[in-house]
PDB file of C-alpha atoms in Angstrom:
ATOM      1  CA  UNK A   1      -1.834  16.025  -0.939  1.00 67.00           C
ATOM      2  CA  UNK A   2      -4.782  17.172   1.217  1.00 71.00           C
ATOM      3  CA  UNK A   3      -3.542  15.150   4.197  1.00 75.00           C
ATOM      4  CA  UNK A   4       0.156  15.533   3.520  1.00 79.00           C
ATOM      5  CA  UNK A   5       0.654  18.423   5.937  1.00 82.00           C
ATOM      6  CA  UNK A   6      -1.230  16.557   8.660  1.00 84.00           C
ATOM      7  CA  UNK A   7       1.674  14.701  10.268  1.00 85.00           C
ATOM      8  CA  UNK A   8      -0.679  12.519  12.308  1.00 86.00           C
ATOM      9  CA  UNK A   9      -2.226  11.133   9.139  1.00 81.00           C
ATOM     10  CA  UNK A  10       0.931  11.114   7.012  1.00 81.00           C
ATOM     11  CA  UNK A  11       2.952   9.135   9.546  1.00 82.00           C
ATOM     12  CA  UNK A  12       0.408   6.379  10.193  1.00 85.00           C
ATOM     13  CA  UNK A  13       1.772   2.931   9.443  1.00 85.00           C
ATOM     14  CA  UNK A  14      -0.943   2.116   6.927  1.00 85.00           C
ATOM     15  CA  UNK A  15      -0.572   5.369   4.970  1.00 84.00           C
ATOM     16  CA  UNK A  16       3.191   5.026   4.977  1.00 84.00           C
ATOM     17  CA  UNK A  17       3.031   1.461   3.721  1.00 86.00           C
ATOM     18  CA  UNK A  18       0.507   2.320   1.009  1.00 88.00           C
ATOM     19  CA  UNK A  19       3.190   4.553  -0.447  1.00 89.00           C
ATOM     20  CA  UNK A  20       5.946   2.034   0.288  1.00 89.00           C
ATOM     21  CA  UNK A  21       4.384  -0.849  -1.650  1.00 88.00           C
ATOM     22  CA  UNK A  22       3.015   1.225  -4.540  1.00 89.00           C
ATOM     23  CA  UNK A  23       4.625   0.989  -7.959  1.00 88.00           C
ATOM     24  CA  UNK A  24       2.750   4.076  -9.115  1.00 90.00           C
ATOM     25  CA  UNK A  25       1.609   6.973  -6.935  1.00 93.00           C
ATOM     26  CA  UNK A  26      -0.962   9.451  -8.165  1.00 92.00           C
ATOM     27  CA  UNK A  27      -1.140  12.800  -6.431  1.00 93.00           C
ATOM     28  CA  UNK A  28      -4.745  13.836  -6.999  1.00 91.00           C
ATOM     29  CA  UNK A  29      -6.607  17.124  -6.691  1.00 88.00           C
ATOM     30  CA  UNK A  30      -3.572  19.097  -7.762  1.00 91.00           C
ATOM     31  CA  UNK A  31      -5.936  21.766  -9.056  1.00 89.00           C
ATOM     32  CA  UNK A  32      -7.083  22.363  -5.453  1.00 88.00           C
ATOM     33  CA  UNK A  33      -3.693  22.453  -3.692  1.00 90.00           C
ATOM     34  CA  UNK A  34      -0.851  24.932  -3.498  1.00 92.00           C
ATOM     35  CA  UNK A  35       2.130  23.996  -5.642  1.00 93.00           C
ATOM     36  CA  UNK A  36       4.341  24.016  -2.545  1.00 93.00           C
ATOM     37  CA  UNK A  37       2.267  21.254  -0.904  1.00 92.00           C
ATOM     38  CA  UNK A  38       2.303  19.182  -4.087  1.00 93.00           C
ATOM     39  CA  UNK A  39       6.066  19.589  -4.389  1.00 95.00           C
ATOM     40  CA  UNK A  40       6.656  18.600  -0.742  1.00 93.00           C
ATOM     41  CA  UNK A  41       4.403  15.581  -1.186  1.00 93.00           C
ATOM     42  CA  UNK A  42       6.258  14.557  -4.353  1.00 95.00           C
ATOM     43  CA  UNK A  43       9.631  14.978  -2.632  1.00 96.00           C
ATOM     44  CA  UNK A  44       8.465  12.761   0.252  1.00 94.00           C
ATOM     45  CA  UNK A  45       7.253  10.087  -2.172  1.00 94.00           C
ATOM     46  CA  UNK A  46      10.585  10.255  -4.026  1.00 96.00           C
ATOM     47  CA  UNK A  47      12.375   9.425  -0.753  1.00 94.00           C
ATOM     48  CA  UNK A  48      10.980   5.870  -0.686  1.00 92.00           C
ATOM     49  CA  UNK A  49      13.092   2.922  -1.808  1.00 89.00           C
ATOM     50  CA  UNK A  50      12.834   1.283  -4.183  1.00 87.00           C
ATOM     51  CA  UNK A  51      11.843   4.301  -6.246  1.00 89.00           C
ATOM     52  CA  UNK A  52       8.372   4.506  -7.719  1.00 91.00           C
ATOM     53  CA  UNK A  53       7.982   3.598 -11.366  1.00 90.00           C
ATOM     54  CA  UNK A  54       5.851   6.709 -11.779  1.00 91.00           C
ATOM     55  CA  UNK A  55       4.636   9.622  -9.714  1.00 94.00           C
ATOM     56  CA  UNK A  56       1.754  11.279 -11.506  1.00 93.00           C
ATOM     57  CA  UNK A  57      -0.343  14.339 -10.805  1.00 93.00           C
ATOM     58  CA  UNK A  58      -4.020  14.524 -11.654  1.00 92.00           C
ATOM     59  CA  UNK A  59      -6.938  16.882 -11.408  1.00 89.00           C
ATOM     60  CA  UNK A  60     -10.491  15.714 -10.889  1.00 84.00           C
ATOM     61  CA  UNK A  61      -9.251  12.119 -10.543  1.00 81.00           C
ATOM     62  CA  UNK A  62      -8.485  11.872 -14.257  1.00 87.00           C
ATOM     63  CA  UNK A  63      -5.603   9.601 -15.234  1.00 86.00           C
ATOM     64  CA  UNK A  64      -4.552   7.849 -18.397  1.00 85.00           C
ATOM     65  CA  UNK A  65      -5.597   4.206 -17.843  1.00 85.00           C
ATOM     66  CA  UNK A  66      -2.566   3.042 -19.834  1.00 82.00           C
ATOM     67  CA  UNK A  67      -0.292   4.115 -16.986  1.00 79.00           C
ATOM     68  CA  UNK A  68      -1.752   1.257 -14.958  1.00 77.00           C
ATOM     69  CA  UNK A  69      -0.313  -1.276 -17.423  1.00 80.00           C
ATOM     70  CA  UNK A  70       3.267  -0.540 -16.415  1.00 76.00           C
ATOM     71  CA  UNK A  71       5.417  -3.623 -15.957  1.00 73.00           C
ATOM     72  CA  UNK A  72       6.207  -3.723 -12.253  1.00 67.00           C
ATOM     73  CA  UNK A  73       9.264  -5.865 -11.712  1.00 64.00           C
ATOM     74  CA  UNK A  74      10.454  -4.409  -8.393  1.00 62.00           C
ATOM     75  CA  UNK A  75       9.799  -6.354  -5.240  1.00 60.00           C
ATOM     76  CA  UNK A  76       8.144  -4.039  -2.751  1.00 63.00           C
ATOM     77  CA  UNK A  77       7.252  -5.032   0.760  1.00 62.00           C
ATOM     78  CA  UNK A  78       5.653  -3.242   3.645  1.00 60.00           C
ATOM     79  CA  UNK A  79       8.079  -1.472   5.925  1.00 64.00           C
ATOM     80  CA  UNK A  80       5.665  -1.911   8.841  1.00 62.00           C
ATOM     81  CA  UNK A  81       4.069  -5.319   8.100  1.00 64.00           C
ATOM     82  CA  UNK A  82       2.464  -5.630  11.533  1.00 66.00           C
ATOM     83  CA  UNK A  83       0.216  -2.698  10.671  1.00 60.00           C
ATOM     84  CA  UNK A  84      -1.751  -4.843   8.220  1.00 56.00           C
ATOM     85  CA  UNK A  85      -4.331  -7.506   8.829  1.00 61.00           C
ATOM     86  CA  UNK A  86      -3.279 -10.969   7.716  1.00 55.00           C
ATOM     87  CA  UNK A  87      -6.854 -11.951   6.827  1.00 54.00           C
TER      88      UNK A  87
END
Protein backbone atom coordinates (compact mmCIF):
# COMPACT_ATOMS: atom_id res chain seq x y z
CA UNK A 1 0.00 0.00 0.00
CA UNK A 2 3.01 2.37 -0.12
CA UNK A 3 1.94 3.74 -3.51
CA UNK A 4 -1.79 3.47 -2.97
CA UNK A 5 -2.26 7.10 -1.94
CA UNK A 6 -0.22 8.28 -4.92
CA UNK A 7 -3.01 8.64 -7.48
CA UNK A 8 -0.53 9.07 -10.32
CA UNK A 9 0.92 5.63 -9.65
CA UNK A 10 -2.32 3.93 -8.61
CA UNK A 11 -4.19 4.97 -11.75
CA UNK A 12 -1.56 3.92 -14.29
CA UNK A 13 -2.87 1.40 -16.79
CA UNK A 14 -0.25 -1.20 -15.96
CA UNK A 15 -0.77 -1.00 -12.18
CA UNK A 16 -4.52 -1.11 -12.63
CA UNK A 17 -4.33 -4.14 -14.89
CA UNK A 18 -1.94 -5.97 -12.56
CA UNK A 19 -4.73 -5.87 -10.01
CA UNK A 20 -7.40 -6.61 -12.62
CA UNK A 21 -5.85 -9.86 -13.88
CA UNK A 22 -4.65 -11.13 -10.49
CA UNK A 23 -6.39 -14.07 -8.85
CA UNK A 24 -4.64 -13.35 -5.57
CA UNK A 25 -3.48 -9.95 -4.33
CA UNK A 26 -1.02 -9.64 -1.48
CA UNK A 27 -0.84 -6.34 0.35
CA UNK A 28 2.71 -6.31 1.67
CA UNK A 29 4.51 -4.27 4.31
CA UNK A 30 1.39 -3.99 6.42
CA UNK A 31 3.63 -3.63 9.45
CA UNK A 32 4.91 -0.33 7.99
CA UNK A 33 1.60 1.25 6.94
CA UNK A 34 -1.29 2.86 8.78
CA UNK A 35 -4.34 0.62 9.06
CA UNK A 36 -6.42 3.25 7.27
CA UNK A 37 -4.22 3.03 4.15
CA UNK A 38 -4.33 -0.77 4.20
CA UNK A 39 -8.12 -0.71 4.54
CA UNK A 40 -8.53 1.78 1.67
CA UNK A 41 -6.23 -0.32 -0.49
CA UNK A 42 -8.19 -3.48 0.34
CA UNK A 43 -11.50 -1.75 -0.41
CA UNK A 44 -10.16 -0.61 -3.80
CA UNK A 45 -8.99 -4.14 -4.63
CA UNK A 46 -12.40 -5.51 -3.60
CA UNK A 47 -14.03 -3.22 -6.18
CA UNK A 48 -12.56 -5.17 -9.11
CA UNK A 49 -14.64 -7.70 -11.02
CA UNK A 50 -14.44 -10.59 -11.05
CA UNK A 51 -13.61 -10.65 -7.36
CA UNK A 52 -10.21 -11.83 -6.22
CA UNK A 53 -9.95 -15.37 -4.93
CA UNK A 54 -7.91 -14.03 -2.03
CA UNK A 55 -6.67 -10.71 -0.71
CA UNK A 56 -3.91 -11.34 1.78
CA UNK A 57 -1.86 -9.10 4.02
CA UNK A 58 1.78 -9.78 4.80
CA UNK A 59 4.65 -8.32 6.74
CA UNK A 60 8.25 -8.62 5.64
CA UNK A 61 7.10 -10.31 2.41
CA UNK A 62 6.19 -13.51 4.23
CA UNK A 63 3.33 -15.53 2.77
CA UNK A 64 2.19 -19.11 3.03
CA UNK A 65 3.34 -20.70 -0.26
CA UNK A 66 0.26 -22.93 -0.25
CA UNK A 67 -1.92 -19.92 -1.03
CA UNK A 68 -0.32 -19.86 -4.47
CA UNK A 69 -1.80 -23.29 -5.26
CA UNK A 70 -5.35 -21.97 -5.36
CA UNK A 71 -7.41 -23.26 -8.27
CA UNK A 72 -8.04 -20.22 -10.44
CA UNK A 73 -11.02 -20.90 -12.65
CA UNK A 74 -12.11 -17.31 -13.34
CA UNK A 75 -11.28 -15.79 -16.68
CA UNK A 76 -9.58 -12.47 -16.07
CA UNK A 77 -8.52 -10.12 -18.81
CA UNK A 78 -6.85 -6.77 -18.86
CA UNK A 79 -9.22 -3.84 -18.76
CA UNK A 80 -6.68 -1.71 -20.64
CA UNK A 81 -5.03 -4.26 -22.99
CA UNK A 82 -3.28 -1.61 -25.09
CA UNK A 83 -1.14 -0.74 -22.08
CA UNK A 84 0.77 -4.02 -22.42
CA UNK A 85 3.44 -5.05 -24.86
CA UNK A 86 2.42 -7.88 -27.16
CA UNK A 87 5.98 -9.24 -27.33
